[in-house]
Every structure is written in structure tokens, then in C-alpha cells.
Amino acid sequence: MPGNKAVAYQGPGRVEVVDIDYPTFELTDGPGVNPANVGRKVPHGAILRTVATNICGSDQHMVRGRTTAPEGLILGHEITGEVVETGSDVEFVKVGDIVSVPFNIACGRCRNCKERQTGICLNVNPDRPGSAYGYVDMGGWVGGQAEFVLVPYADFNLLPFPDKDQALEKILDLTMLSDIFPTGFHGATTAGVGVGSTVYVAGAGPVGLAAAASAQLLGAAVVVVGDLNADRLAQARSFGCETIDVSAGPVEDQLEQLLGVPEVDCGVDAVGFEARGHGVEAAREMPATVLNGLMTVTRAGGALGIPGLYVTGDPGAATQEAKVGSLSLRLGLGWAKSHAFTTGQCPVMKYHRGLMQAILHDKVAIAKAVNATPIPLDQAPQGYAEFDQGAARKYILDPNGYLGAAA
């Protein structure tokens, strides 16, 4: 049986590559595993040799110590892999398939899954609806920043690519299907982006850039991206976005300079709970800033897509209220403007097949938009550190040498 190396959270600011057990078709005890899931049989699962697994901003929240993640938790929910073994109940997925793994774990059998709300599956997390690999309070399914990973409900969850050689040629684009591309697309779609829309995306990290590229794919007339990070703003401009430095003054004033009016049709929050203030408040953490700002600049009758992460437990928050996810929102403003709000995990399976087709038929270059940067698994700690410092890159881990071979 082969070994298995993986990236583990080891306390605030620290990740390490460690040796873990090779997966089996049963959940065993370990850091973050829900006790009610220990011993759970997974004959419906598949074991993957990881082709690519990405560092996500959501992982970074945990690594900064901004969640209740336990030390030793194996990280990683953005997984692309090759099937090497299937459980006795798997019927359609085959050994040798190259597949994308939605970060939401879904059973395919509950009411929510049947209604395409796979981000809030009722059967995979004993504590609450919704689950994910390698994430705090998500049921304890082992993360995929590893050489091998177990995926439950394989026939339902996995998206096989139609041609292996073509998939490996476009693997840096296709690996975005596990999370950030559908998540960004979900943010744009739920914000109501369509042909001719004006769009403001708050945040130029990978999800914000994916949302901006998605808005372009959906036909937006103008996409404006706001951030504090000059390199990330430059990355947004590299594929045709307008940009705003939110430290330079009120967003509405800068929008008026760009668009002639101080508002947009559609707003996307790709920042989440670690938001900082705008203008003179840019150095201070203010977790409600982005949401309140989006309500200010989104037109009456418009919508806000909110793929940015908000949590129920934040030990590093500045206030007692924020530590339990309670924020000072100007909900009255949103109500007065008849805004629609969409929050929560992106239901990846709602979008990933269509976005795969867009990639395979050259309708979008998502890896270029987010500046996908492959690194070996043993460089994961360096990748996390550089990403935390604001690198304008999307780091893609290559645990088994597929990306080097593809190049």
C-alpha cells in the first residue's frame, strides 16, 4: 500500500507536510472528525490519486487562526484527481477517470441534493447541513491537499472529464471547477449579472477574480474590481476589468468617475468576514464594511451575490459580537432598496459541467485570470505564507507530478 503525504494545519500561522494513512472505505477518528462519523462505511466512495489540489482563501482563514479548526486537521477542498480504486457500490465512475471533485460533499439522496442545493446536504455532516473536505465543523472528511484522498458518493459527486489527454492539457483551468470558478460564477449569477450589466466585485483574490471573469462570461458591460492590494488589482486589469483602490476614497465616488453614476446593477462580495475598512479606515478590520458598502453602491432593485465566507465562530475577531458571526449590517438600507441577497456555499454541481464545457471549448481562460501557479506539495508552507502576504496568485499543489508531466 502506498504512503500518503498531506498538508496539516498545526496552529495559527503554521502548516506542515505530514505522513498520514492511505485512505480506506471507512471514516476513522482524527483531528476534526465528527465523532458521529467515526466508523462510517463508504462503499459508495472512490479513492483518488490527486492530480491537482489548490490553496484557497477559505483554508487561509483557518491557517490564520480565525476559526475553531483543531491542530492536525488535514487541509484541502479543491481537488482534481485520477480514480485509482472504487468501493463496492460504485457503478459508473471507473478506475482511470480524471475527475473534478466539488468541494461540497453531497449524498445525492436527501431533499436538498434532489433540489440541487448540494451545498447544504442533510446527510454528510451530523452537526448541520453542508459539508466539505478538510474544513472545520464540516463533518471531518479528510482534506485533499494530499497524495491520495477518499471521495464519498462517488457516482453522484465526481465530474469525469470526457477525454484524459485533453483534460491534462487544460488541467490548470479544469482544477478551478472544484470551487473558485463555480463559486465566482454563483456570486455573479445570484447578483443578477447579465448582458449589459455593470458589476462591482469587492475583493481581487482568486474568488473575486473568478467572479469577475464569470461576469464577463455572462455578458457584463463593465466589471469593476475593488481591493487594497495593488498586485491583485493589476491582475484584474490584465483581463479587462476596471479597478478601484478602496483605500483611496469612497467606492461610490470612484464608481462615478468610472461609470458616470455612483452605482452599479450588481454587487458581489468576494471578501468575507476578514474585511477591512475603506478610505482612512483601510488599516482596520471591519467585518461588515463590504456588505454595507455593496448595499450603498448597488442600485435599488439590484442584487448582492455573497460568496465571501462568513463564520459562526471567529476567535480572532475584534469584538465579542463578531466572534460569533454577528455583524453591524445596515439591513434597513438593503430593505429600503429592495435588494436581494444570496449567501452560503456555492452548490458546485449546479454549474460545474457547463463551466467545464466553457473551458474545453476555449470560451474562458480562468487559470490565466486567477494567475494559477503550480508548486510541489512540499512547498505548501511557502505557498500559504506567500498567499497570506497578498500574492496575486492562485497556488496549485502538485502532489504526484501530473502538472509537471502535463507541462
Coordinates of C-alpha atoms in Angstrom, one line a residue:
M1 CA 0.0 0.0 0.0
P2 CA 1.4 3.4 -0.9
G3 CA 2.2 6.1 1.6
N4 CA 0.3 9.3 1.8
K5 CA 1.7 12.8 2.4
A6 CA -0.7 15.7 3.2
V7 CA -0.8 19.3 4.4
A8 CA -1.8 19.7 8.0
Y9 CA -2.8 22.8 10.0
Q10 CA -0.5 22.9 13.0
G11 CA -1.8 26.1 14.8
P12 CA -2.1 29.8 13.8
G13 CA 0.3 30.6 11.0
R14 CA 1.7 27.1 10.6
V15 CA 1.1 24.3 8.2
E16 CA 3.3 21.2 7.7
V17 CA 3.5 18.4 5.2
V18 CA 3.0 15.2 7.3
D19 CA 2.6 11.5 6.7
I20 CA -1.0 10.2 7.1
D21 CA -2.7 6.9 6.4
Y22 CA -3.7 5.8 2.9
P23 CA -7.5 6.2 2.6
T24 CA -9.9 3.3 3.2
F25 CA -13.6 3.0 2.6
E26 CA -14.3 3.8 6.3
L27 CA -14.0 7.1 8.2
T28 CA -11.6 6.8 11.1
D29 CA -11.0 9.1 14.0
G30 CA -8.7 12.1 13.6
P31 CA -8.4 15.8 14.0
G32 CA -11.8 17.5 13.2
V33 CA -13.6 14.2 12.5
N34 CA -17.1 14.4 13.9
P35 CA -17.5 11.6 16.5
A36 CA -20.8 10.6 14.9
N37 CA -18.9 10.0 11.6
V38 CA -16.2 7.7 13.1
G39 CA -16.7 4.2 11.7
R40 CA -18.9 5.4 8.8
K41 CA -18.7 2.9 5.9
V42 CA -18.1 4.4 2.5
P43 CA -18.7 1.6 -0.1
H44 CA -20.1 4.3 -2.4
G45 CA -16.8 6.1 -2.4
A46 CA -13.7 6.3 -4.6
I47 CA -10.0 6.8 -3.8
L48 CA -8.3 9.3 -5.9
R49 CA -4.6 9.9 -6.7
T50 CA -4.5 13.7 -6.5
V51 CA -3.8 15.4 -9.8
A52 CA -4.1 19.0 -8.5
T53 CA -5.2 20.5 -5.2
N54 CA -5.5 24.2 -4.6
I55 CA -4.8 26.5 -1.7
C56 CA -8.0 28.5 -1.1
G57 CA -8.7 31.7 0.8
S58 CA -11.1 29.7 3.0
D59 CA -8.1 27.5 4.0
Q60 CA -6.2 30.7 4.8
H61 CA -8.9 31.8 7.3
M62 CA -8.2 28.6 9.3
V63 CA -4.4 28.9 9.0
R64 CA -4.6 32.4 10.4
G65 CA -6.3 31.0 13.4
R66 CA -9.6 32.7 12.6
T67 CA -11.7 29.6 13.1
T68 CA -12.0 26.9 15.6
A69 CA -10.1 24.4 13.4
P70 CA -8.2 21.8 15.5
E71 CA -4.4 21.3 15.2
G72 CA -3.6 18.4 12.9
L73 CA -6.6 19.0 10.6
I74 CA -5.7 17.8 7.0
L75 CA -6.5 20.7 4.7
G76 CA -7.8 21.0 1.2
H77 CA -11.2 21.0 -0.5
E78 CA -10.3 22.0 -4.1
I79 CA -9.5 18.6 -5.6
T80 CA -8.9 17.2 -9.0
G81 CA -7.8 13.5 -9.2
E82 CA -7.5 10.2 -11.0
V83 CA -9.6 7.4 -9.7
V84 CA -7.4 4.5 -8.5
E85 CA -9.9 2.5 -6.5
T86 CA -13.7 2.3 -6.2
G87 CA -16.0 1.0 -3.5
S88 CA -18.3 -2.0 -4.0
D89 CA -21.3 0.2 -4.5
V90 CA -19.8 2.4 -7.2
E91 CA -21.4 1.7 -10.6
F92 CA -20.5 4.4 -13.1
V93 CA -17.2 6.0 -12.2
K94 CA -14.2 3.9 -13.4
V95 CA -10.6 3.5 -12.4
G96 CA -8.5 5.7 -14.6
D97 CA -11.1 8.5 -14.9
I98 CA -9.7 12.1 -14.4
V99 CA -12.4 13.8 -12.3
S100 CA -13.2 17.1 -10.7
V101 CA -14.4 16.9 -7.0
P102 CA -17.0 19.5 -5.9
F103 CA -15.8 20.9 -2.6
N104 CA -19.3 20.4 -1.2
I105 CA -19.8 16.8 -0.1
A106 CA -23.3 15.6 -1.1
C107 CA -25.2 12.4 -0.8
G108 CA -27.5 12.8 -3.8
R109 CA -30.3 11.3 -1.9
C110 CA -31.7 13.9 0.5
R111 CA -34.3 16.6 -0.3
N112 CA -31.7 19.3 -0.7
C113 CA -29.5 17.3 -3.0
K114 CA -32.5 16.4 -5.1
E115 CA -33.3 20.1 -5.3
R116 CA -29.7 20.9 -6.5
Q117 CA -28.8 22.5 -3.2
T118 CA -25.8 20.3 -2.7
G119 CA -24.0 22.9 -0.5
I120 CA -26.5 22.1 2.3
C121 CA -26.8 18.3 2.0
L122 CA -28.6 16.8 5.0
N123 CA -26.8 13.5 5.4
V124 CA -23.0 14.1 5.4
N125 CA -22.4 16.3 8.4
P126 CA -24.0 15.2 11.7
D127 CA -23.9 18.7 13.2
R128 CA -25.6 20.8 10.5
P129 CA -26.4 20.9 6.8
G130 CA -23.5 21.1 4.5
S131 CA -20.0 19.5 4.4
A132 CA -16.6 19.9 2.8
Y133 CA -13.3 18.2 2.7
G134 CA -10.6 19.3 5.2
Y135 CA -12.7 22.0 6.8
V136 CA -13.6 23.0 10.3
D137 CA -17.1 21.9 11.5
M138 CA -17.8 20.2 8.2
G139 CA -18.1 16.6 9.3
G140 CA -14.4 15.7 9.4
W141 CA -14.0 14.4 5.9
V142 CA -10.2 14.3 5.3
G143 CA -8.8 17.0 3.2
G144 CA -7.4 16.7 -0.3
Q145 CA -4.1 18.6 -0.1
A146 CA -2.6 15.1 -0.1
E147 CA -1.3 12.4 -2.4
F148 CA -4.5 10.4 -2.1
V149 CA -8.0 11.2 -0.9
L150 CA -11.3 9.4 -0.3
V151 CA -14.4 10.9 -2.0
P152 CA -17.8 9.5 -0.8
Y153 CA -20.9 9.1 -3.0
A154 CA -18.6 9.0 -6.0
D155 CA -21.2 8.3 -8.7
F156 CA -23.0 11.5 -7.6
N157 CA -20.1 13.8 -6.6
L158 CA -17.5 13.2 -9.3
L159 CA -17.4 15.0 -12.6
P160 CA -15.4 12.9 -15.1
F161 CA -13.6 14.8 -17.8
P162 CA -14.6 13.4 -21.3
D163 CA -11.0 13.0 -22.6
K164 CA -8.0 12.3 -20.4
D165 CA -5.4 13.8 -22.7
Q166 CA -7.4 17.0 -23.3
A167 CA -8.0 17.3 -19.5
L168 CA -4.3 17.1 -18.7
E169 CA -3.6 19.8 -21.4
K170 CA -6.1 22.1 -19.7
I171 CA -5.7 20.9 -16.1
L172 CA -4.8 24.3 -14.6
D173 CA -8.2 25.6 -15.9
L174 CA -10.1 22.5 -15.0
T175 CA -8.9 22.3 -11.4
M176 CA -10.7 25.6 -10.8
L177 CA -14.0 23.7 -11.2
S178 CA -13.8 22.2 -7.8
D179 CA -14.5 25.5 -6.1
I180 CA -13.5 29.0 -7.1
F181 CA -14.8 29.1 -10.7
P182 CA -18.3 27.8 -9.8
T183 CA -18.2 29.9 -6.6
G184 CA -17.3 33.1 -8.5
F185 CA -19.9 32.2 -11.1
H186 CA -22.5 31.7 -8.4
G187 CA -21.7 35.1 -7.0
A188 CA -22.1 36.7 -10.3
T189 CA -25.3 34.8 -11.2
T190 CA -27.0 35.4 -7.9
A191 CA -26.1 39.1 -8.2
G192 CA -28.1 39.1 -11.4
V193 CA -25.3 39.7 -13.9
G194 CA -26.5 39.5 -17.5
V195 CA -25.8 41.1 -20.9
G196 CA -25.0 44.8 -20.4
S197 CA -24.8 44.7 -16.6
T198 CA -22.5 47.0 -14.6
V199 CA -20.9 44.9 -11.9
Y200 CA -18.8 45.7 -8.8
V201 CA -16.8 42.9 -7.3
A202 CA -15.4 43.5 -3.9
G203 CA -12.1 41.6 -3.5
A204 CA -9.4 40.8 -6.0
G205 CA -8.4 37.5 -4.5
P206 CA -8.9 34.3 -6.6
V207 CA -12.6 34.1 -5.9
G208 CA -13.1 37.8 -6.8
L209 CA -11.1 37.3 -10.0
A210 CA -13.2 34.2 -10.8
A211 CA -16.4 36.2 -10.2
A212 CA -15.1 39.0 -12.5
A213 CA -14.2 36.5 -15.2
S214 CA -17.7 34.9 -14.7
A215 CA -19.4 38.3 -15.1
Q216 CA -17.6 38.8 -18.4
L217 CA -18.7 35.3 -19.5
L218 CA -22.2 36.3 -18.6
G219 CA -22.1 39.4 -20.8
A220 CA -21.4 42.2 -18.4
A221 CA -20.7 45.6 -20.0
V222 CA -18.3 46.7 -17.3
V223 CA -16.7 44.8 -14.4
V224 CA -15.1 46.9 -11.7
V225 CA -13.0 45.1 -9.0
G226 CA -12.1 46.8 -5.7
D227 CA -9.3 45.8 -3.4
L228 CA -6.4 47.2 -1.2
N229 CA -3.7 45.1 -2.9
A230 CA -2.1 46.8 -5.9
D231 CA -0.7 43.5 -7.4
R232 CA -4.2 41.9 -7.2
L233 CA -5.8 44.9 -8.9
A234 CA -3.2 44.7 -11.6
Q235 CA -4.1 41.1 -12.1
A236 CA -7.8 42.1 -12.5
R237 CA -6.8 44.7 -15.1
S238 CA -4.8 42.0 -17.0
F239 CA -8.1 40.5 -18.4
G240 CA -10.1 43.7 -18.9
C241 CA -11.5 44.7 -15.6
E242 CA -11.7 48.3 -14.3
T243 CA -10.3 48.6 -10.8
I244 CA -10.7 50.6 -7.6
D245 CA -8.3 51.0 -4.8
V246 CA -10.6 51.1 -1.8
S247 CA -8.0 52.8 0.4
A248 CA -8.1 55.8 -1.9
G249 CA -11.6 57.0 -1.1
P250 CA -15.3 56.1 -1.1
V251 CA -16.2 53.4 -3.6
E252 CA -19.3 55.3 -4.8
D253 CA -17.1 58.3 -5.7
Q254 CA -14.7 56.1 -7.7
L255 CA -17.5 54.3 -9.4
E256 CA -18.9 57.7 -10.5
Q257 CA -15.6 58.6 -12.0
L258 CA -15.6 55.3 -14.0
L259 CA -19.2 55.0 -14.9
G260 CA -20.7 58.4 -14.7
V261 CA -23.0 57.3 -11.9
P262 CA -22.2 56.2 -8.3
E263 CA -23.9 52.8 -8.5
V264 CA -23.9 49.5 -10.3
D265 CA -26.5 47.0 -11.3
C266 CA -24.9 44.1 -9.5
G267 CA -22.7 43.6 -6.4
V268 CA -20.5 40.7 -5.4
D269 CA -18.9 40.2 -2.0
A270 CA -15.7 38.1 -2.6
V271 CA -14.1 39.2 0.7
G272 CA -16.0 37.8 3.6
F273 CA -15.5 38.2 7.4
E274 CA -11.9 39.4 7.4
A275 CA -12.9 42.6 5.5
R276 CA -11.1 45.9 6.2
G277 CA -12.4 49.4 6.2
H278 CA -12.3 51.7 3.2
G279 CA -10.5 55.0 2.8
V280 CA -9.0 56.2 6.1
E281 CA -10.3 53.0 7.8
A282 CA -8.4 50.7 5.4
A283 CA -5.9 49.6 8.1
R284 CA -8.6 48.5 10.5
E285 CA -10.6 45.2 10.3
M286 CA -14.3 46.0 9.9
P287 CA -16.2 42.8 9.0
A288 CA -19.4 44.4 7.8
T289 CA -17.7 47.0 5.6
V290 CA -18.0 45.2 2.3
L291 CA -21.7 44.2 2.8
N292 CA -22.7 47.7 3.8
G293 CA -20.6 49.2 1.0
L294 CA -22.3 46.9 -1.5
M295 CA -25.7 48.0 -0.3
T296 CA -24.6 51.6 -0.8
V297 CA -23.5 51.2 -4.4
T298 CA -25.9 48.6 -5.7
R299 CA -28.9 50.2 -7.4
A300 CA -32.4 49.9 -6.0
G301 CA -33.9 46.7 -7.1
G302 CA -30.5 45.1 -7.6
A303 CA -29.0 42.0 -6.0
L304 CA -25.9 41.0 -4.0
G305 CA -24.2 37.7 -4.5
I306 CA -22.2 36.9 -1.4
P307 CA -19.7 34.0 -2.0
G308 CA -17.3 35.5 0.6
L309 CA -17.1 33.4 3.7
Y310 CA -18.8 34.3 6.9
V311 CA -18.4 32.1 10.0
T312 CA -20.2 31.3 13.2
G313 CA -17.0 31.1 15.3
D314 CA -14.1 33.6 14.9
P315 CA -11.8 33.6 17.9
G316 CA -9.6 36.3 16.3
A317 CA -12.4 38.8 15.8
A318 CA -12.1 42.4 17.2
T319 CA -15.5 42.3 19.0
Q320 CA -17.4 39.8 21.1
E321 CA -20.3 40.1 18.6
A322 CA -18.1 39.3 15.6
K323 CA -16.6 36.3 17.4
V324 CA -20.0 34.6 16.9
G325 CA -20.6 36.0 13.4
S326 CA -22.8 38.9 14.5
L327 CA -22.2 41.9 12.3
S328 CA -23.5 45.5 12.3
L329 CA -25.3 45.4 9.0
R330 CA -27.3 48.3 7.5
L331 CA -30.1 45.9 6.7
G332 CA -32.6 48.8 6.7
L333 CA -30.7 50.2 3.7
G334 CA -30.9 46.9 1.8
W335 CA -34.5 46.6 2.7
A336 CA -35.3 50.2 1.5
K337 CA -33.6 49.5 -1.8
S338 CA -35.4 46.1 -2.3
H339 CA -32.1 44.3 -2.6
A340 CA -32.0 40.5 -2.9
F341 CA -29.2 38.7 -1.1
T342 CA -27.8 35.2 -1.7
T343 CA -25.4 33.7 0.8
G344 CA -23.9 30.3 1.6
Q345 CA -21.8 27.7 0.0
C346 CA -22.0 27.5 -3.8
P347 CA -23.8 24.4 -5.0
V348 CA -20.9 23.5 -7.3
M349 CA -22.8 20.8 -9.2
K350 CA -25.3 23.3 -10.4
Y351 CA -22.6 24.9 -12.5
H352 CA -19.5 22.8 -13.0
R353 CA -20.5 20.8 -16.1
G354 CA -21.4 23.9 -18.1
L355 CA -18.2 25.7 -16.9
M356 CA -16.2 22.6 -17.9
Q357 CA -17.6 22.9 -21.4
A358 CA -16.7 26.6 -21.5
I359 CA -13.1 25.7 -20.6
L360 CA -12.8 22.8 -23.0
H361 CA -14.2 24.9 -25.9
D362 CA -12.0 27.9 -25.1
K363 CA -14.7 30.3 -24.0
V364 CA -12.9 31.3 -20.8
A365 CA -9.3 31.3 -19.6
I366 CA -9.9 31.0 -15.9
A367 CA -6.4 29.8 -14.9
K368 CA -4.9 32.9 -16.6
A369 CA -7.5 35.2 -14.9
V370 CA -6.5 34.0 -11.4
N371 CA -2.8 33.6 -12.2
A372 CA -2.7 29.8 -11.5
T373 CA 0.8 28.9 -10.2
P374 CA 1.7 25.2 -9.7
I375 CA 4.1 24.2 -6.8
P376 CA 5.1 20.9 -5.4
L377 CA 3.3 19.6 -2.3
D378 CA 6.4 20.1 -0.1
Q379 CA 6.3 23.8 -0.9
A380 CA 2.8 24.2 0.5
P381 CA 4.0 26.0 3.7
Q382 CA 5.7 28.6 1.4
G383 CA 2.6 28.9 -0.8
Y384 CA 0.5 29.5 2.3
A385 CA 2.9 32.2 3.5
E386 CA 3.1 34.0 0.2
F387 CA -0.7 33.8 -0.3
D388 CA -1.2 35.2 3.2
Q389 CA 1.1 38.1 2.3
G390 CA -1.2 39.0 -0.6
A391 CA 0.5 37.3 -3.6
A392 CA -1.6 37.8 -6.7
R393 CA -1.5 34.1 -7.5
K394 CA -3.7 31.0 -7.1
Y395 CA -1.4 28.3 -5.8
I396 CA -2.0 24.8 -7.2
L397 CA -0.3 21.9 -5.4
D398 CA 1.1 19.1 -7.5
P399 CA 1.4 16.1 -5.1
N400 CA 2.0 13.4 -7.7
G401 CA 3.8 15.1 -10.6
Y402 CA 0.9 15.3 -13.0
L403 CA 1.2 19.1 -13.6
G404 CA 4.9 18.8 -14.4
A405 CA 4.2 15.9 -16.8
A406 CA 1.4 17.9 -18.5
A407 CA 3.7 20.9 -18.9

